Tab-separated table of C-alpha atoms and ligand atoms in Angstrom:
chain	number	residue	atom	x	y	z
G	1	UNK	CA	11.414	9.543	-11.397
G	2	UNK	CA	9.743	7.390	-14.281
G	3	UNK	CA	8.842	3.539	-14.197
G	4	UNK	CA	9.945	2.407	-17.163
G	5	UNK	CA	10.617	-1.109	-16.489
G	6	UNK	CA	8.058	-3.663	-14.260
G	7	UNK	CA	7.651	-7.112	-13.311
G	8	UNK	CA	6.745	-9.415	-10.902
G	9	UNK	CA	9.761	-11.025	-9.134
G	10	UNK	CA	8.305	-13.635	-6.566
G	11	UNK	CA	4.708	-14.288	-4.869
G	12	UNK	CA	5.381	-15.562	-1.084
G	13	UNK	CA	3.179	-16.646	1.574
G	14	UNK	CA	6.166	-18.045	3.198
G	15	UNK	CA	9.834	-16.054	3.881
G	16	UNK	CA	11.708	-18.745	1.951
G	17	UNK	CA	9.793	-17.622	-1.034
G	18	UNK	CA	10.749	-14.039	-0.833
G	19	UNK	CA	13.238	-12.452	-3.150
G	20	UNK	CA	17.073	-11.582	-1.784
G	21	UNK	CA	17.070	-8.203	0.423
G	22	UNK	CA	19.891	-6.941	-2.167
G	23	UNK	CA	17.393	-4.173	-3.175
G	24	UNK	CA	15.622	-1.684	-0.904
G	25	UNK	CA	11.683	-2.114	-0.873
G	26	UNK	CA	8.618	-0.131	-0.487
G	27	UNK	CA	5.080	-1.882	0.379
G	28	UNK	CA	1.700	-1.130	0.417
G	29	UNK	CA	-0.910	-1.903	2.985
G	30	UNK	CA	-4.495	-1.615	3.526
G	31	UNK	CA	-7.555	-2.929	3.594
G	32	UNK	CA	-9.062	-5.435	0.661
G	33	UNK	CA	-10.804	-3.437	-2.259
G	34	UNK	CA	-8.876	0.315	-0.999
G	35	UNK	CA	-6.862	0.152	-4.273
G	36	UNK	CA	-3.275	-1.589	-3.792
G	37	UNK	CA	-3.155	-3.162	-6.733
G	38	UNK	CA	-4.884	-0.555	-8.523
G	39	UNK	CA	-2.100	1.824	-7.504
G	40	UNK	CA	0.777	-0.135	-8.539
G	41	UNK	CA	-0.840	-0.395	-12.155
G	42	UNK	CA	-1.263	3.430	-12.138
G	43	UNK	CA	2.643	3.707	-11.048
G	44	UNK	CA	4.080	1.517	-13.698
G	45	UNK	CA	1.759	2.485	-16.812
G	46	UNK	CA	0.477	-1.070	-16.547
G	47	UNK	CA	-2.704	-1.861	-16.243
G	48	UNK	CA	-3.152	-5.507	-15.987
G	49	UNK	CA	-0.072	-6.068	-13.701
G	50	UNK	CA	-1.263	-6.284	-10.796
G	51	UNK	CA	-4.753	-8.613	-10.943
G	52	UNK	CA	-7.553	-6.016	-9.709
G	53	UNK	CA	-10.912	-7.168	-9.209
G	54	UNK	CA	-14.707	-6.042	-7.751
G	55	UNK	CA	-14.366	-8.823	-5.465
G	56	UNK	CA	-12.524	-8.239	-2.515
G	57	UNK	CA	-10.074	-10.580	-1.243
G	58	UNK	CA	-7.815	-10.725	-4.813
G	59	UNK	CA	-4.456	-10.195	-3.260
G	60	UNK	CA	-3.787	-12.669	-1.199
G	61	UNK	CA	0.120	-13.665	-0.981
G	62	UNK	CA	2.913	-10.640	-0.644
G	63	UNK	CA	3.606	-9.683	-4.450
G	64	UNK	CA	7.084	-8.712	-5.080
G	65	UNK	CA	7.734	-6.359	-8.337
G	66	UNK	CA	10.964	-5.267	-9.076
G	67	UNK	CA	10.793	-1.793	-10.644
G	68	UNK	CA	13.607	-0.038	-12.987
G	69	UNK	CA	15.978	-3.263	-12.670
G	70	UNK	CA	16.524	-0.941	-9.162
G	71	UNK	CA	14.247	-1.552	-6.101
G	72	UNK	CA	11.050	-3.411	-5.366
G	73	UNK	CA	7.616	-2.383	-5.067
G	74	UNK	CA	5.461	-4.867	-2.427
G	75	UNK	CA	1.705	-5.630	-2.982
G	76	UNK	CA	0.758	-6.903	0.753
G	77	UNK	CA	-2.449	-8.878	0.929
G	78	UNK	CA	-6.030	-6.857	1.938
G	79	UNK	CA	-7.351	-6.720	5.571
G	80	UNK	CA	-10.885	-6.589	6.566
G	81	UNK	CA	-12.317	-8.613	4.198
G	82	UNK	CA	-15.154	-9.879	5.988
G	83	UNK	CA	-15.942	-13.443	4.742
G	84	UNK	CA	-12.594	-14.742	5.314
G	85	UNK	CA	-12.494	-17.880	7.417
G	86	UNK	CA	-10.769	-17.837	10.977
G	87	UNK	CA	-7.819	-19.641	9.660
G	88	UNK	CA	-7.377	-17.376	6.514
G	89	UNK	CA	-7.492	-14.291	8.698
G	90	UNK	CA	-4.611	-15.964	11.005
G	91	UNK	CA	-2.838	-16.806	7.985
G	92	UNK	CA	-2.865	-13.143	7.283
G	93	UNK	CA	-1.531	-12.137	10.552
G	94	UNK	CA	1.422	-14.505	10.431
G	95	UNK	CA	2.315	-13.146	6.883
G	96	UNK	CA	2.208	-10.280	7.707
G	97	UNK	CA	4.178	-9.943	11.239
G	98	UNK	CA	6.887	-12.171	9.155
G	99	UNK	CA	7.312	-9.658	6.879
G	100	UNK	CA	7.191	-6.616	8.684
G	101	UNK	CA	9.218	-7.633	11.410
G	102	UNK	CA	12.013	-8.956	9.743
G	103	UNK	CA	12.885	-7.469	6.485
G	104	UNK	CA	15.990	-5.524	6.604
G	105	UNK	CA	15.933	-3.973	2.982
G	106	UNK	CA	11.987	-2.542	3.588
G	107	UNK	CA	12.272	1.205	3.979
G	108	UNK	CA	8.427	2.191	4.376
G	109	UNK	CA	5.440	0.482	4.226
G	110	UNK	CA	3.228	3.387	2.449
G	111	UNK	CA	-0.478	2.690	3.962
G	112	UNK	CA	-3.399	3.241	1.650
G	113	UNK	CA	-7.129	4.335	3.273
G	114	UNK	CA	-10.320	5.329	1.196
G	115	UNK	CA	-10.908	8.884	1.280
G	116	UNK	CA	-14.252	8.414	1.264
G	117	UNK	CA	-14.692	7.260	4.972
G	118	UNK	CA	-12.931	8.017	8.243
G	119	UNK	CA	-10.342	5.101	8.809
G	120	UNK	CA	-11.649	2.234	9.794
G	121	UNK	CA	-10.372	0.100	13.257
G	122	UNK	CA	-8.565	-1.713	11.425
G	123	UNK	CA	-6.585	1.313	9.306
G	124	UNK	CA	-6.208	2.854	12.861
G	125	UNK	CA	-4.762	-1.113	14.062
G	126	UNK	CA	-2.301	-1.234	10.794
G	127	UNK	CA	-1.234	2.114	11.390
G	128	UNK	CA	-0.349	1.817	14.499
G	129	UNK	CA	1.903	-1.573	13.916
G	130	UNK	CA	3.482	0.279	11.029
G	131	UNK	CA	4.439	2.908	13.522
G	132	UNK	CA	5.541	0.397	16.232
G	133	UNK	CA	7.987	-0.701	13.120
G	134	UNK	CA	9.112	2.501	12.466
G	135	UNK	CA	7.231	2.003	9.190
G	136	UNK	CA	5.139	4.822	8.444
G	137	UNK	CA	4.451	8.255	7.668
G	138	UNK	CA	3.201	8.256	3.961
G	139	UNK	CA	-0.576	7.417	3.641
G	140	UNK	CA	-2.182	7.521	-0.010
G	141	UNK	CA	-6.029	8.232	0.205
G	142	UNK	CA	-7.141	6.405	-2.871
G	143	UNK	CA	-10.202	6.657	-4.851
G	144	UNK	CA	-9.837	10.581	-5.285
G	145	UNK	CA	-11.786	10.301	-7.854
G	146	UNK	CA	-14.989	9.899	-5.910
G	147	UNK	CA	-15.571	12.538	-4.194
G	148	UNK	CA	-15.709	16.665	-5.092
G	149	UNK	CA	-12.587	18.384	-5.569
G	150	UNK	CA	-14.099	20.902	-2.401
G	151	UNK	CA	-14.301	17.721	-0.025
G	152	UNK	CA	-11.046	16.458	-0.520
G	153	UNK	CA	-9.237	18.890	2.069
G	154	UNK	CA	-12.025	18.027	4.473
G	155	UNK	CA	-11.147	14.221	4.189
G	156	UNK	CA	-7.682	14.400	4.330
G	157	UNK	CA	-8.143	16.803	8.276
G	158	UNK	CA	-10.010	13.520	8.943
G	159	UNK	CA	-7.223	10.744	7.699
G	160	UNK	CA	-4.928	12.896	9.366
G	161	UNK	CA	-6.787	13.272	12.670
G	162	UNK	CA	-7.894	9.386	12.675
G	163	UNK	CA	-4.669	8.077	12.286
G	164	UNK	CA	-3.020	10.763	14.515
G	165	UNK	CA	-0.471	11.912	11.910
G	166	UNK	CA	2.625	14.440	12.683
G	167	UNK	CA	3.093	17.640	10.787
G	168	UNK	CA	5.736	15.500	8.773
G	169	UNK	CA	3.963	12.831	7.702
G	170	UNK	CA	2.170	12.610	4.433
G	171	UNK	CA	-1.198	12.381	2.982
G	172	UNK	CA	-0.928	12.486	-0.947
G	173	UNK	CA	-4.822	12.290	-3.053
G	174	UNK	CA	-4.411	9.710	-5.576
G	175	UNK	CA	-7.101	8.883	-8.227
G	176	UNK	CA	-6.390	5.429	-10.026
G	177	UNK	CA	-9.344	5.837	-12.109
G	178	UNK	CA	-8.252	9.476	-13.311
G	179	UNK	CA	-4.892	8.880	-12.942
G	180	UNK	CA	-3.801	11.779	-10.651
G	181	UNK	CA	-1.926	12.411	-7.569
G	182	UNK	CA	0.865	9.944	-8.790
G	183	UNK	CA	3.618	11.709	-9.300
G	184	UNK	CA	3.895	13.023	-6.047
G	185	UNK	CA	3.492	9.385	-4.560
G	186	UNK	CA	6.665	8.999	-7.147
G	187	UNK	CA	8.683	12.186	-6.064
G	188	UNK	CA	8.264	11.125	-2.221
G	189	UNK	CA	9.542	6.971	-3.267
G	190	UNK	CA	12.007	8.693	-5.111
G	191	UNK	CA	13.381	10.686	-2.013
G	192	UNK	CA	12.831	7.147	0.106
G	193	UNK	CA	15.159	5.802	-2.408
G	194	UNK	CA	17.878	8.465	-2.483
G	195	UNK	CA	18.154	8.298	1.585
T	1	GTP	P1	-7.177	-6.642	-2.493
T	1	GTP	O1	-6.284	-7.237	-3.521
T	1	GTP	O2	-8.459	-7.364	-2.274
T	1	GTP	O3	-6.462	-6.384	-1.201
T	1	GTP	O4	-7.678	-5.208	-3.046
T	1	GTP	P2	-6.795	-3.992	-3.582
T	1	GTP	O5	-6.501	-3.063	-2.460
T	1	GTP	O6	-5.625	-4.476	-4.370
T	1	GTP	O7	-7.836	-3.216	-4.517
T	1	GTP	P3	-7.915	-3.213	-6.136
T	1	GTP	O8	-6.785	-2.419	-6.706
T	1	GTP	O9	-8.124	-4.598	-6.606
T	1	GTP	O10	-9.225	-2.322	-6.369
T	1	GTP	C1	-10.483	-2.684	-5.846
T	1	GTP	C2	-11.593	-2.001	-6.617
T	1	GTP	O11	-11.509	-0.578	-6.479
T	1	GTP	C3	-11.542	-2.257	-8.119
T	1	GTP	O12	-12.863	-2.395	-8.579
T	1	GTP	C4	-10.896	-0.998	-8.684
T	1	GTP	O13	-11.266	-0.733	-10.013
T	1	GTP	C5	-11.437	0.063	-7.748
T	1	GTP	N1	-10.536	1.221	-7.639
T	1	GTP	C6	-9.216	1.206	-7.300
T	1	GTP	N2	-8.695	2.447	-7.324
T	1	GTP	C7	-9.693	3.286	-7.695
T	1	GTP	C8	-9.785	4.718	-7.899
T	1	GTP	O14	-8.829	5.491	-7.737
T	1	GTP	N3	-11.007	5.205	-8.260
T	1	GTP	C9	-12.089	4.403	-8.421
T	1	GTP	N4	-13.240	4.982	-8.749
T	1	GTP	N5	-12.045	3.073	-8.251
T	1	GTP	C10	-10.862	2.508	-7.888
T	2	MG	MG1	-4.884	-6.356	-4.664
């Protein structure tokens, strides 16, 4: 599959501000600063459509982006950002559950962890509620990039083991920075698609 067509459709904190559920959606989740938005720029050949920034904490409503006229890519807001207020960090969790528990047209929420460091708590938490959804079974490990090409088998065992992944579930290596390990993230949206 290519992207050749990208935009942003709707920015919700609320469901009366998503889009329709005519078209079938994929979303991304993990914590603040792993790479979301990076990632979405690398899929569409665009770098400055999703905002990215050092600071953690950018994404903070549930970006809709409606890819190829066809189906939507989601941008889910961060976790784990750590100075977050009380009331922010609730007003995550309501977003969130709202989302995930009640969109018809999402087919997999595609969970993105650092391959730098063991899942965190919180990766093991959002995994978990993806899998209570029936949500999972694709996790990217982003920032490929920073590590050697001999650790990266070692890190994924660990990703694997952490989140306590099945034979069929997937770990793809992506490297925003380098720009690698995307097309298989495509091939496997692709076969999401066709199902
Ligand atoms: P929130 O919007 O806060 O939830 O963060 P996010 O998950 O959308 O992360 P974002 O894409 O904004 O990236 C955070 C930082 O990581 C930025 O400084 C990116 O440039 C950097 N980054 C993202 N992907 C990669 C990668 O593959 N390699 C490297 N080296 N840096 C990356
Ligand atoms: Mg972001």
């Amino acid at each position: 599959m290519k992207i050749k067509k990208s935009d942003i459709e709707a920015v919700a904190v609320k469901p009366s501000q998503y889009p329709p559920e005519n078209l079938k959606e994929i979303a991304f989740a993990g914590r603040s600063n792993v790479g979301k938005s990076s990632l979405l720029n690398l899929l569409t050949g665009r770098k400055k459509l999703a905002r990215v920034s050092g600071s953690p904490g950018k994404t903070r409503t549930i970006n809709f982006y409606l890819i190829n006229d066809a189906f939507r890519i989601v941008d889910l807001p961060g976790y784990g950002y750590a100075k977050v207020s009380k009331s922010v960090s609730q007003d995550w969790g309501e977003m969130m559950e709202k989302y995930l528990s009640s969109r018809q047209n999402l087919l997999k929420v595609i969970q993105l962890v650092d391959i730098r460091h063991e899942p965190s708590k919180q990766d093991v938490e959002m995994y978990e509620y993806l899998r209570y959804y029936g949500l999972d079974g694709i996790v990217v490990a982003t920032k490929a990039d920073k590590v050697s090409r001999n650790q990266i088998p070692k890190q994924l065992k660990q990703i694997r083991q952490t989140l306590k992944l099945g034979k069929e579930d997937i770990v793809i290596p992506v490297s925003a920075l380098k720009r690698t390990g995307y097309e298989e993230l495509l091939d496997v949206i692709e076969e999401l698609l066709g199902e």
